Coordinates of C-alpha atoms in Angstrom, one line a residue:
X177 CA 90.4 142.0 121.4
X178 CA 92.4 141.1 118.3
X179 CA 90.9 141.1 114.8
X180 CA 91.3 138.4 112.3
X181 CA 94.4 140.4 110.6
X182 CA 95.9 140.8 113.7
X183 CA 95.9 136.8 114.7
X184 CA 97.3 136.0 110.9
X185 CA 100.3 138.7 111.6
X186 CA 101.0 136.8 113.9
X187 CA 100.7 133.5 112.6
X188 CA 102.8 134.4 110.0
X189 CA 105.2 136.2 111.5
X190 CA 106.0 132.9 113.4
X191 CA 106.2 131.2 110.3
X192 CA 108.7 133.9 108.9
X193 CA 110.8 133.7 112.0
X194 CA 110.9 129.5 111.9
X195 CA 109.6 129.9 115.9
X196 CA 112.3 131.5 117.0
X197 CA 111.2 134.6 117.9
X198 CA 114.6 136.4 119.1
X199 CA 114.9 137.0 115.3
X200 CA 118.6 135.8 115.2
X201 CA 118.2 133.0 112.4
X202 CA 118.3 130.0 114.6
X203 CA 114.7 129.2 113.7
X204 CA 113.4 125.8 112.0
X205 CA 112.9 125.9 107.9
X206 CA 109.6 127.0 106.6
X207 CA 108.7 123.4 106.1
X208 CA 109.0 122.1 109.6
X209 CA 107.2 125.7 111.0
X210 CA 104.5 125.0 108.6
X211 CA 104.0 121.4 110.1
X212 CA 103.9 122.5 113.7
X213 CA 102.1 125.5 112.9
X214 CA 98.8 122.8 111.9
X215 CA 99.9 119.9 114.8
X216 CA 99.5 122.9 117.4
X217 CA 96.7 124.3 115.8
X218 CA 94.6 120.9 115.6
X219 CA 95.5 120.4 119.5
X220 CA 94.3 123.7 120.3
X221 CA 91.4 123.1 118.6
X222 CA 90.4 119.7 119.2
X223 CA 92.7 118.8 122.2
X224 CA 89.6 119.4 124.9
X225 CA 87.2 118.0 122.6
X226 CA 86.3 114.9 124.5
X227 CA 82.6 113.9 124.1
X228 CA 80.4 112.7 121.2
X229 CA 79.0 116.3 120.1
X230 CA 78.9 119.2 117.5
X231 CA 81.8 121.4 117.6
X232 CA 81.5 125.0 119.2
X233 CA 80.2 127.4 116.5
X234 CA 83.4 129.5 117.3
X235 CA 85.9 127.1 117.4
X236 CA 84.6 125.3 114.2
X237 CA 84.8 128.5 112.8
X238 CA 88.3 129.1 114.2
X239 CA 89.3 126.0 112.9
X240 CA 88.3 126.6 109.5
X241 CA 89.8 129.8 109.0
X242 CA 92.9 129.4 110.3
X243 CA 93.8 126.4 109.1
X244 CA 92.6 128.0 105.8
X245 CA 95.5 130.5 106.1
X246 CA 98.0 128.1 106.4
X247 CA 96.8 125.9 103.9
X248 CA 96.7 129.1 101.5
X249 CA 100.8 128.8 101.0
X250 CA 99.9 125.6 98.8
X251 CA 97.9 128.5 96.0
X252 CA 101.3 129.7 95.3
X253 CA 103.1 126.1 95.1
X254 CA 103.5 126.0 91.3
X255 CA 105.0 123.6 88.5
X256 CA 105.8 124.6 84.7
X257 CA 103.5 122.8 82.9
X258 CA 103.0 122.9 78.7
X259 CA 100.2 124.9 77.3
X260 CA 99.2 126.1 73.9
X261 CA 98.8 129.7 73.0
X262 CA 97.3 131.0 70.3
X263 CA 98.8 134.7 68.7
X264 CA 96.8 137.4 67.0
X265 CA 97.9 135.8 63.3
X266 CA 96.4 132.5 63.8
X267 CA 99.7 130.9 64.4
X268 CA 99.6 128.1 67.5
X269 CA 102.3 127.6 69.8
X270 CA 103.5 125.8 72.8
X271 CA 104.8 127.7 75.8
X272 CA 105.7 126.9 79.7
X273 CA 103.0 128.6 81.9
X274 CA 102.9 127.8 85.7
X275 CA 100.0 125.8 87.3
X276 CA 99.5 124.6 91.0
X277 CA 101.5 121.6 92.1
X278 CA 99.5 118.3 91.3
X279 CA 100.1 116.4 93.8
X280 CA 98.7 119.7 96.0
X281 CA 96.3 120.2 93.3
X282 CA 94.8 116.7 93.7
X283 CA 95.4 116.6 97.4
X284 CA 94.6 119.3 99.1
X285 CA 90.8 119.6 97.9
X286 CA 90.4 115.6 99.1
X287 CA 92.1 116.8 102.4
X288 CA 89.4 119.7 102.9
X289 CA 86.8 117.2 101.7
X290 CA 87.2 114.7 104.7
X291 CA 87.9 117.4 107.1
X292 CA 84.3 118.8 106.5
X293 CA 82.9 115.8 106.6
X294 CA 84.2 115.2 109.8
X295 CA 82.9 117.9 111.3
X296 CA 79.5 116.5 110.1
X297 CA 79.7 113.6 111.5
X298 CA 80.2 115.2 114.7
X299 CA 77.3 117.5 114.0
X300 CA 75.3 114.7 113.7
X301 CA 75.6 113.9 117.4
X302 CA 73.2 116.9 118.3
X303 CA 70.2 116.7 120.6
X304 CA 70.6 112.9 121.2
X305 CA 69.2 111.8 124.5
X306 CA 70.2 108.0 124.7
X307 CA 74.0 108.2 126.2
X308 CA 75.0 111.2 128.7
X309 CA 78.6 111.9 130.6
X310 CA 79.5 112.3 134.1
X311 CA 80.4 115.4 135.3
X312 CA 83.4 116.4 137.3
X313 CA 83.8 114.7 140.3
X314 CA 81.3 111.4 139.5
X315 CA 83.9 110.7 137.0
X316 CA 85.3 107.8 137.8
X317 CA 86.9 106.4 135.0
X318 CA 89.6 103.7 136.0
X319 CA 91.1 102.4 133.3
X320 CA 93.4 103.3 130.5
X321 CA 91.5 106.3 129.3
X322 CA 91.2 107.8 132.9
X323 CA 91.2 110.7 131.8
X324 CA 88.7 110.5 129.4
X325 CA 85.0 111.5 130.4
X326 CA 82.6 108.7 131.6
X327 CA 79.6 107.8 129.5
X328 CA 76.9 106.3 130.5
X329 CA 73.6 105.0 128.8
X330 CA 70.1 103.9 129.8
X331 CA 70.5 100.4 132.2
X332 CA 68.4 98.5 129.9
X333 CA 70.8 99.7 127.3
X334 CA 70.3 101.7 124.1
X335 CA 67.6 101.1 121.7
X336 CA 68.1 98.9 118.9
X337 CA 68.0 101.8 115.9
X338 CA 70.5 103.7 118.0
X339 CA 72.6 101.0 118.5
X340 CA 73.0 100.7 114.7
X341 CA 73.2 104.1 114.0
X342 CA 76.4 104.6 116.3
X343 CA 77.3 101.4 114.2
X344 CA 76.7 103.4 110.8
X345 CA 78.4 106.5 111.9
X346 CA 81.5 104.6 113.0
X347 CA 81.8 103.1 109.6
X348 CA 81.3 106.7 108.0
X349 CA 84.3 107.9 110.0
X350 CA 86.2 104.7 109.4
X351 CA 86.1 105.3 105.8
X352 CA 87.3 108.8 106.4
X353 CA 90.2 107.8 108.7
X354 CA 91.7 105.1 106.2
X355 CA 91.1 107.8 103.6
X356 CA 93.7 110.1 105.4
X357 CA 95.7 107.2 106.5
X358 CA 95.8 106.4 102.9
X359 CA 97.1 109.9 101.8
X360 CA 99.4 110.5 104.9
X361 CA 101.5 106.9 103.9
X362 CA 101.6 108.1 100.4
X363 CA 103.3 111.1 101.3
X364 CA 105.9 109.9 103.5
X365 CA 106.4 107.2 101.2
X366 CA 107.2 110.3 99.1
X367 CA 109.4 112.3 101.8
X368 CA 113.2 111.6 100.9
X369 CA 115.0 109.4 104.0
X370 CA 117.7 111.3 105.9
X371 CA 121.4 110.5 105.5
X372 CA 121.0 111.2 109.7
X373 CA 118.5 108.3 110.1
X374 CA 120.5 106.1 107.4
X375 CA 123.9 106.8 108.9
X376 CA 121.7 105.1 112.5
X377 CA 121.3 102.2 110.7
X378 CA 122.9 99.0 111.6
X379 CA 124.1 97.6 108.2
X380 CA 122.3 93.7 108.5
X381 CA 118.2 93.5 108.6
X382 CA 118.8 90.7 110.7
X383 CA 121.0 93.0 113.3
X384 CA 118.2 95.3 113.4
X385 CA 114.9 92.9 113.6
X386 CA 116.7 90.4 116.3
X387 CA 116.9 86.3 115.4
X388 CA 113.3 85.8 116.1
X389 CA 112.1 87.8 114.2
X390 CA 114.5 87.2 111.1
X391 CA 113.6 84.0 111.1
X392 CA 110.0 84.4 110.8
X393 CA 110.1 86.6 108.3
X394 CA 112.7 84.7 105.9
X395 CA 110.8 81.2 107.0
X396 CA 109.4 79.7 103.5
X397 CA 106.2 79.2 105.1
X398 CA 105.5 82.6 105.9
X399 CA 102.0 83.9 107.2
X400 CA 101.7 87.9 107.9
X401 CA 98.7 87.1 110.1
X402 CA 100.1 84.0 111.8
X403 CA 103.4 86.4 112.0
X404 CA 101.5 89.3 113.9
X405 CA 99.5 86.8 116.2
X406 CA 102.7 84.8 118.0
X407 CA 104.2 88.3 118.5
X408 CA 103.3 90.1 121.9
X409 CA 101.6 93.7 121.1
X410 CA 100.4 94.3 124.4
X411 CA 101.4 97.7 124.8
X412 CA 101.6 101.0 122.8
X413 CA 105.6 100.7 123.1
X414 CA 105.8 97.0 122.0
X415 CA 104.0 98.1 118.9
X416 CA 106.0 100.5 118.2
X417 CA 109.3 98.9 118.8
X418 CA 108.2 96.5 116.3
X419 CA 107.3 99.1 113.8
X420 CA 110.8 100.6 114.3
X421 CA 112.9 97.7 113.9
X422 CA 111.2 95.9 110.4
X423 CA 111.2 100.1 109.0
X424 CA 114.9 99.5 109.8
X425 CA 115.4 96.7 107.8
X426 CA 113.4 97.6 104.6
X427 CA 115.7 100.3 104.4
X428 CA 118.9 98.4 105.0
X429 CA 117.4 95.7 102.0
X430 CA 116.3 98.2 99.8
X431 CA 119.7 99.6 99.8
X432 CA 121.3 96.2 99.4
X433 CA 119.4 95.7 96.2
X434 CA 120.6 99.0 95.0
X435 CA 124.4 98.1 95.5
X436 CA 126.1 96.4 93.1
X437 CA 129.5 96.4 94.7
X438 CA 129.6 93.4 97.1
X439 CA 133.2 94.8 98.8
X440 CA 130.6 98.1 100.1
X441 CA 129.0 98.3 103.3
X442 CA 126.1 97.5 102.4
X443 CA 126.8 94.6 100.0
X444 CA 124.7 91.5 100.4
X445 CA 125.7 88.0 99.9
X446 CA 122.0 87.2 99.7
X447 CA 120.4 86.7 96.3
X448 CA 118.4 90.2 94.7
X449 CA 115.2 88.0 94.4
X450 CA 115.4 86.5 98.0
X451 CA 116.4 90.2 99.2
X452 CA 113.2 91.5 97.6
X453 CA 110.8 89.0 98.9
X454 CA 111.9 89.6 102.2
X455 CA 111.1 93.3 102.2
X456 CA 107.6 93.0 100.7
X457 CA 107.2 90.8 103.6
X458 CA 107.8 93.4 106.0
X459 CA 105.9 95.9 104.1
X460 CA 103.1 94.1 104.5
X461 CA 103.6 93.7 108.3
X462 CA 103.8 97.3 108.4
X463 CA 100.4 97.5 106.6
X464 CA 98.8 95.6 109.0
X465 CA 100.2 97.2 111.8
X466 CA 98.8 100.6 110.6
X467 CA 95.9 98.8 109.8
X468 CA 95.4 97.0 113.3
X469 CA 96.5 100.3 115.3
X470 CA 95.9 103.1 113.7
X471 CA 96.4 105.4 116.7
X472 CA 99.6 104.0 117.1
X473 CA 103.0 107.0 117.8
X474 CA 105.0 108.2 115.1
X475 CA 107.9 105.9 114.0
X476 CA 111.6 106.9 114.4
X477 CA 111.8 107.2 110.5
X478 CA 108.5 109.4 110.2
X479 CA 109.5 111.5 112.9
X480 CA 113.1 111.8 111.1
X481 CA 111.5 112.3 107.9
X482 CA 109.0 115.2 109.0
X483 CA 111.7 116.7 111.1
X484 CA 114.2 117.3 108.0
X485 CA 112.2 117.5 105.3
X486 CA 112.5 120.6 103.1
X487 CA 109.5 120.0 100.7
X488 CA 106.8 122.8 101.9
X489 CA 104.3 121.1 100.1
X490 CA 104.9 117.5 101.5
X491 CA 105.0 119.2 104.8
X492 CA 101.4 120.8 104.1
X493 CA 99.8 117.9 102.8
X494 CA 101.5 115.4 106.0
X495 CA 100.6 117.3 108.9
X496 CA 97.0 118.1 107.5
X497 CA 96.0 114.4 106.9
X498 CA 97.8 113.3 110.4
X499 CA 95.8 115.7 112.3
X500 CA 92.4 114.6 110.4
X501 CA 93.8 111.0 110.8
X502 CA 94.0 111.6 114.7
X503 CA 90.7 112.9 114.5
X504 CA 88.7 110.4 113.0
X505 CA 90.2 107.9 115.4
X506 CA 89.9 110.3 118.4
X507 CA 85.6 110.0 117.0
X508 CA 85.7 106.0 116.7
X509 CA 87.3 106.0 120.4
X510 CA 84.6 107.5 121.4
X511 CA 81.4 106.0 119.6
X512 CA 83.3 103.0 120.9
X513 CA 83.2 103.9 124.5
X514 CA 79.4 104.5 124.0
X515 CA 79.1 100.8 122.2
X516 CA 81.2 99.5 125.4
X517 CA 78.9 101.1 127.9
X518 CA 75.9 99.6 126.1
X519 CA 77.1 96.2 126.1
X520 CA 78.8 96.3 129.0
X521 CA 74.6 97.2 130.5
X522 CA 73.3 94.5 128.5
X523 CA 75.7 92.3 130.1
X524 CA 77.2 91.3 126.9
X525 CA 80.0 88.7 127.2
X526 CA 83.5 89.8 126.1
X527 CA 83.2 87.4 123.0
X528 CA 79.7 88.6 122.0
X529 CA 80.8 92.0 122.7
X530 CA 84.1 91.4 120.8
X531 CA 81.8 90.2 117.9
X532 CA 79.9 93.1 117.5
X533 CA 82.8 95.1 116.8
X534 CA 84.4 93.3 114.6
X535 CA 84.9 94.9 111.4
X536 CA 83.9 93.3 108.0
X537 CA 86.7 94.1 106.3
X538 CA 90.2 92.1 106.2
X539 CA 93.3 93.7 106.6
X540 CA 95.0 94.5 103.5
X541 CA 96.9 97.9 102.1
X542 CA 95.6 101.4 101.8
X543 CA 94.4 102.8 98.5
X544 CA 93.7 106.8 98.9
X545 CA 91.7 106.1 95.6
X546 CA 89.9 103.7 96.7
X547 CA 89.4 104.6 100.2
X548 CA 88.0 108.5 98.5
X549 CA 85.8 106.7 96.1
X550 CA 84.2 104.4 98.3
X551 CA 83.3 107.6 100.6
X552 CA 81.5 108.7 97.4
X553 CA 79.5 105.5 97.2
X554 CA 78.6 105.2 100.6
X555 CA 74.9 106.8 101.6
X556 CA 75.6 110.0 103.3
X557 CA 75.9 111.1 106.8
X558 CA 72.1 111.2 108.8
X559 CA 71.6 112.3 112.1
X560 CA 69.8 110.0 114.3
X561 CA 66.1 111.4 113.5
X562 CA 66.4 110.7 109.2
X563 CA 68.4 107.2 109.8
X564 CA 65.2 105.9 112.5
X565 CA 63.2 107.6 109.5
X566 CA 64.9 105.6 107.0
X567 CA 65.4 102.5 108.5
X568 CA 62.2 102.1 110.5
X569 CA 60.9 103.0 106.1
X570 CA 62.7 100.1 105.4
X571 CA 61.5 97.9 107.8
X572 CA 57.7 98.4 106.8
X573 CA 58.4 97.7 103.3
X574 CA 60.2 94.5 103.5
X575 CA 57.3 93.2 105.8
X576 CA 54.8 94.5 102.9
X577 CA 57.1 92.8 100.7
X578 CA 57.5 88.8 102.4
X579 CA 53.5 89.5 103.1
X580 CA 53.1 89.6 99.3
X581 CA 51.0 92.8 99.5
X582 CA 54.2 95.9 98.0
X583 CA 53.1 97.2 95.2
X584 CA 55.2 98.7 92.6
X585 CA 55.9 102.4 94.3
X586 CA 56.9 100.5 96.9
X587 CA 59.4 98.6 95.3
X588 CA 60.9 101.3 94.0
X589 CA 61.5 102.9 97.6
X590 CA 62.8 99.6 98.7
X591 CA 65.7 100.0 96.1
X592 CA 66.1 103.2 97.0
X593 CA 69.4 104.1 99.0
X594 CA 69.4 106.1 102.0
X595 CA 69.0 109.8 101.8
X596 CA 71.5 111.9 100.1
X597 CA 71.6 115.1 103.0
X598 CA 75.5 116.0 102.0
X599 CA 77.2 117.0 98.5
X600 CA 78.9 114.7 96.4
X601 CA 82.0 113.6 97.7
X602 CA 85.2 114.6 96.1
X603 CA 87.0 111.9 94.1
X604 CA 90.5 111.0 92.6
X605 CA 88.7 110.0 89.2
X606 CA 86.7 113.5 89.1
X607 CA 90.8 115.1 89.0
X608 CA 92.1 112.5 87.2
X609 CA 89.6 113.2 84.3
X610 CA 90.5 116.9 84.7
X611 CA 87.3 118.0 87.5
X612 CA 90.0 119.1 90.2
X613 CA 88.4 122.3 91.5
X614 CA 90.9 125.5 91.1
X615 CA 92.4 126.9 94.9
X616 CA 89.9 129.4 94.3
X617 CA 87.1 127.5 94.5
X618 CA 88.1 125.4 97.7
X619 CA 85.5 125.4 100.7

């Protein structure tokens, strides 16, 4: 049996090597080991986990402190940063002392914030009796999840107060998944573009998007939504095919507003103004595209950018909110799949069905800000017991309340939000106003 310093030799040794375990230098650089080290890790770890339900006590715990170890390199990812000094005569003076990274400072605490949280959510899922799964051979699953276990519910259906707490909790781990999407775009927004993936570049937009597409998005009477809806997105590849080609040709436009010299390559003939309007409008495709599939593959330019990036940090803070990312939208699959199951025994029609899931919010683009402070305004996680609790509360009060007979201490529940069971969340605004916990102090 191996001890806890005998797995993190190893881990590290791996790291040290770049994978390549012959020891003859033809490993990968420490960024790119770093990254795999936490994608293989998170499948090891949550790769079988296929059911709504806690984690296993040991592999929560595995996954905690191991992806603490790798997260620990970011401790010693510094910056020189001004600070005043006082000497023994009085006199006051400014020198350069070294403080963690901020974008790692700010980061990595909000990363380790939603990752715990997730891991409530999914503890929250404990001792429910309402929705069960098949087991090994009554699996019959035939569609595009086949092999995904079957759940099944009660054939009346679930209860009403279940029903909207699988509701609430999808909404909790919403928030958290648009959280980390938020963070992941920022950073390879922030990850510098290849000169391999450039030089793969055709040197038109319109080469690389195709005439239909061109035209739609140069059109004067352009519509991102109308856009999105007359093109076909029926499959996983289509998506992405789509994604790949408009990435293209921001990059191709971008670089044609940064060239002066119309005899160069990538001179345009096109006005600067007319050039720019035409790459916000693919930006904001790509927004909804994240937006509308968020479990959509890689595309060619992410893969290119995590693959030669050098930045250990960037690679750190990437592959930690992709995996969390995955996560979350592994959890909305599968609250999802209950919801189906329940409609699909209350013989719900695909358009009611349809209805019920449809999110509140419109599309529009990812703020990590925002996405982290609405997490800290949102009433906390409940299992199923304190939400009927709460809600069933809730109920008896507004009934008091049309009947004319609440009085005042019953008012003042009615205003009350649901129960606060977790600790405050951790916000941008808390580091922005200087409350960013030290790496010490991380849970």
């Amino acid at each position: 049996v191996w001890s806890d310093l005998d797995v993190m030799k190893e881990r590290f040794a791996k790291l040290l090597l770049g994978e390549d375990m012959s020891g003859t230098g033809k490993g990968v650089p420490s960024a790119l080991a770093l990254s795999n080290a936490i994608t293989n890790l998170a499948a090891s770890v949550f790769g079988e986990h296929r059911k709504l339900e806690p984690m296993a006590p040991d592999t929560k715990e595995r996954w905690k402190k191991e992806v603490g170890w790798l997260l620990s390199v970011t401790d010693h990812i510094v910056e020189f940063v001004p600070t005043r000094q006082t000497a023994e005569n009085g006199t006051t003076m400014e020198i350069m002392s070294t403080a963690q990274r901020r974008d790692l400072q700010m980061n990595i605490p909000a990363l380790r914030k939603l990752d715990a949280m997730l891991i409530g959510y999914m503890d929250n899922f404990v001792d429910q009796t309402e929705f069960w799964y098949e087991k090994g051979g009554d699996n019959k699953r035939d569609d595009d999840k086949w092999w995904m276990p079957t759940v099944k519910v009660p054939a009346e259906g679930l209860s009403d107060v279940t029903r909207k707490w699988l509701q609430y909790q999808k909404e909790c781990v919403n928030q958290v998944l648009k959280a980390a999407m938020a963070i992941n775009a920022q950073v390879l927004v922030e990850m510098e573009i290849p000169e391999i993936y450039i030089e793969s570049l055709p040197k038109k937009g319109k080469t690389s998007l195709g005439d239909a597409i061109y035209r739609s998005i140069t059109d004067e009477e352009f519509d991102p939504i109308e856009f999105l809806e007359g093109v076909d997105l029926s499959t996983e590849h289509k998506v992405l095919d789509l994604k790949n080609r408009i990435e293209a040709s921001t990059i191709i436009w971008k670089r044609k507003m940064q060239t002066k010299d119309a005899k160069s390559s990538w001179g345009s003939i096109i006005s600067f103004e007319k050039r720019e309007q035409f790459e916000e409008r693919a930006e904001t495709i790509l927004h909804l595209l994240k937006l509308q599939f968020p479990g959509a593959p890689q595309s060619q330019l992410d893969i290119s950018k995590i693959q030669y990036n050098r930045d250990v940090g960037y690679a750190l803070l990437e592959s930690y909110s992709r995996v969390l990312e995955s996560l979350a939208y592994s959890v909305i699959s599968r609250i999802e799949d209950v919801l189906g199951a329940d409609a699909a025994a209350t013989n719900l029609t695909a358009s009611e069905a349809a209805r019920r899931q449809l999110e509140m919010n419109a599309p529009r683009k990812l703020d990590a800000r925002e996405e982290l402070e609405k997490l800290n305004e949102a009433p906390a996680s409940m299992t199923l017991y304190d939400f009927m609790g709460w809600h069933f509360d809730q109920d008896e009060l507004m009934r008091k309340k049309e009947e004319g007979t609440l009085d005042e201490a019953g008012e003042a529940m009615l205003l009350k939000k649901a129960p606060s069971l977790a600790p405050k969340k951790f916000s941008y605004v808390d580091s922005l106003a200087g409350g960013v916990r030290s790496p010490s102090a991380r849970h």
